[in-house]
Amino acid sequence: MFIFVEKEELIKKLIREGYLKSEKVIDAMRSIPREIFVPKRQRKFAYEDIPLDIGHGQTISAPHMVAIMLEALNLDEKSKVLEIGTGTGYHACVASKIAKNGKIFTIERIKELAEKAKENFKNLKIKNIVSIIGDGSVGLPEYAPYTHIYVTCSSPSIPDVLIKQLDEGGKLLIPVGRIYGDLWLIEKKNGIVKKNLGGCAFVPMIGREGYNED
Ligand code: SAH
């Protein structure tokens, strides 16, 4: 009961602050319990609007960032989405509720996190997420093209290989920088249109099109 009240307060705050706008994103965020995606010692902070430690030097994104990204992506019920950086799966679960008749492909390089995410998808009985372990900096060409690709780790540049895996009319959302950077929205529509959505902070993307591991 307490958790339910805290979740509602967070949603109201995100609406008030202008991060949450559309009914579909609000309903989707309301339907996913964030506390199950963080280690037990972090659960009391699950409905604070901050990133939290999920182990392996990684974090679960802050709720306002998930809201900003899902509002910018504007998924529909049938979207075919690629997420790069599953973590423990929170963002993918929220996206899966919007694209309820579509599919979310999500790729994570750290096996233990990908396994935890799979467990979370199963516990929440979510069936439209395909979880893959690997280097997502090169996308996931096997299942391309996607209507939407979003990246939840910060990249040194906008990899061409990701733009190639977008459908015509598709959108790519990617943080560019090293931890601190800008969130870029790229639309593939008779060419490429890029828009800077503003500052953000994400853990680095490690991989072929990302940073070296060190
Ligand atoms: N979407 C997650 C965010 C997790 S943090 C959420 O809902 O909270 C970003 C994740 O990106 C980390 O788990 C990190 O291991 C992963 N990552 C970093 N580089 C990657 C790469 N090249 N391919 C796949 N995952 C990557």
XYZ file of N, CA and C in Angstrom, residues 65 69 72-73 84 136-137 149-163 171-177 181-186 194-198 200 202 205 209-210:
135
model
N 14.017 10.657 -16.713
C 14.728 10.395 -17.980
C 13.955 9.354 -18.811
N 12.409 10.208 -22.489
C 12.739 9.384 -23.655
C 11.487 8.780 -24.280
N 9.520 11.414 -26.129
C 10.174 11.804 -27.391
C 10.043 10.705 -28.447
N 10.073 9.455 -28.019
C 9.992 8.352 -28.988
C 8.592 8.228 -29.575
N 19.161 -0.372 -26.427
C 20.570 -0.732 -26.201
C 20.926 -0.375 -24.763
N 25.661 -4.031 -28.015
C 24.611 -3.303 -28.734
C 25.116 -2.045 -29.423
N 26.395 -1.709 -29.274
C 26.884 -0.487 -29.922
C 26.807 -0.619 -31.446
N 14.776 3.075 -32.174
C 15.941 2.563 -31.450
C 16.256 3.581 -30.361
N 16.424 3.112 -29.120
C 16.891 4.057 -28.091
C 18.027 3.444 -27.301
N 18.949 4.324 -26.918
C 20.184 3.904 -26.278
C 20.187 4.466 -24.860
N 20.481 3.610 -23.868
C 20.437 4.085 -22.476
C 21.842 4.114 -21.847
N 22.856 4.271 -22.713
C 24.225 4.493 -22.236
C 24.820 5.523 -23.187
N 25.852 6.268 -22.715
C 26.284 7.403 -23.532
C 27.380 7.006 -24.507
N 27.194 7.458 -25.731
C 28.018 7.026 -26.856
C 28.958 8.158 -27.281
N 30.150 7.829 -27.790
C 31.059 8.882 -28.252
C 30.530 9.624 -29.488
N 29.663 8.959 -30.260
C 29.135 9.591 -31.483
C 27.789 8.931 -31.809
N 27.207 9.344 -32.936
C 25.962 8.693 -33.375
C 26.360 7.632 -34.398
N 26.400 6.352 -34.032
C 26.896 5.340 -34.976
C 25.991 5.210 -36.211
N 26.622 5.287 -37.392
C 25.891 5.121 -38.660
C 25.148 3.798 -38.709
N 25.792 2.778 -38.115
C 25.228 1.434 -38.157
C 23.847 1.396 -37.479
N 23.620 2.279 -36.513
C 22.296 2.313 -35.864
C 21.276 2.982 -36.784
N 21.697 4.047 -37.464
C 20.785 4.723 -38.396
C 20.372 3.749 -39.506
N 12.810 6.492 -35.662
C 13.476 7.440 -34.748
C 14.549 6.740 -33.943
N 15.682 7.435 -33.779
C 16.771 6.963 -32.924
C 16.988 8.005 -31.829
N 17.053 7.530 -30.585
C 17.283 8.435 -29.455
C 18.561 7.984 -28.769
N 19.548 8.883 -28.677
C 20.862 8.455 -28.192
C 21.582 9.566 -27.407
N 22.059 9.229 -26.201
C 22.878 10.187 -25.465
C 24.292 10.187 -26.033
N 24.801 11.361 -26.383
C 26.152 11.451 -26.941
C 27.019 12.246 -25.970
N 28.139 11.639 -25.575
C 29.053 12.268 -24.618
C 29.733 11.187 -23.821
N 26.420 14.459 -21.324
C 26.349 14.754 -22.748
C 24.984 15.304 -23.103
N 24.602 15.153 -24.354
C 23.301 15.627 -24.823
C 22.508 14.461 -25.384
N 21.204 14.569 -25.223
C 20.317 13.538 -25.768
C 19.895 13.974 -27.176
N 20.223 13.146 -28.174
C 19.908 13.479 -29.572
C 18.768 12.618 -30.093
N 17.860 13.275 -30.823
C 16.771 12.566 -31.501
C 17.030 12.648 -32.997
N 17.148 11.493 -33.643
C 17.435 11.454 -35.075
C 16.223 10.844 -35.784
N 18.298 15.855 -37.249
C 18.821 15.683 -35.889
C 18.344 16.821 -35.001
N 17.955 16.455 -33.775
C 17.507 17.489 -32.836
C 18.137 17.221 -31.473
N 18.714 18.251 -30.867
C 19.299 18.111 -29.533
C 18.207 18.358 -28.487
N 17.930 17.342 -27.673
C 16.864 17.480 -26.674
C 17.399 17.995 -25.335
N 18.715 18.219 -25.240
C 19.260 18.804 -24.015
C 20.169 17.872 -23.237
N 22.071 15.467 -20.470
C 21.705 14.227 -19.784
C 22.964 13.557 -19.245
N 24.480 9.542 -18.499
C 24.284 8.089 -18.609
C 25.628 7.397 -18.411
N 28.666 3.829 -22.985
C 28.460 2.661 -23.848
C 29.841 2.060 -24.139
N 31.470 0.401 -31.255
C 31.163 1.797 -31.628
C 31.143 2.703 -30.391
N 31.524 2.126 -29.237
C 31.483 2.887 -27.988
C 32.880 3.146 -27.460
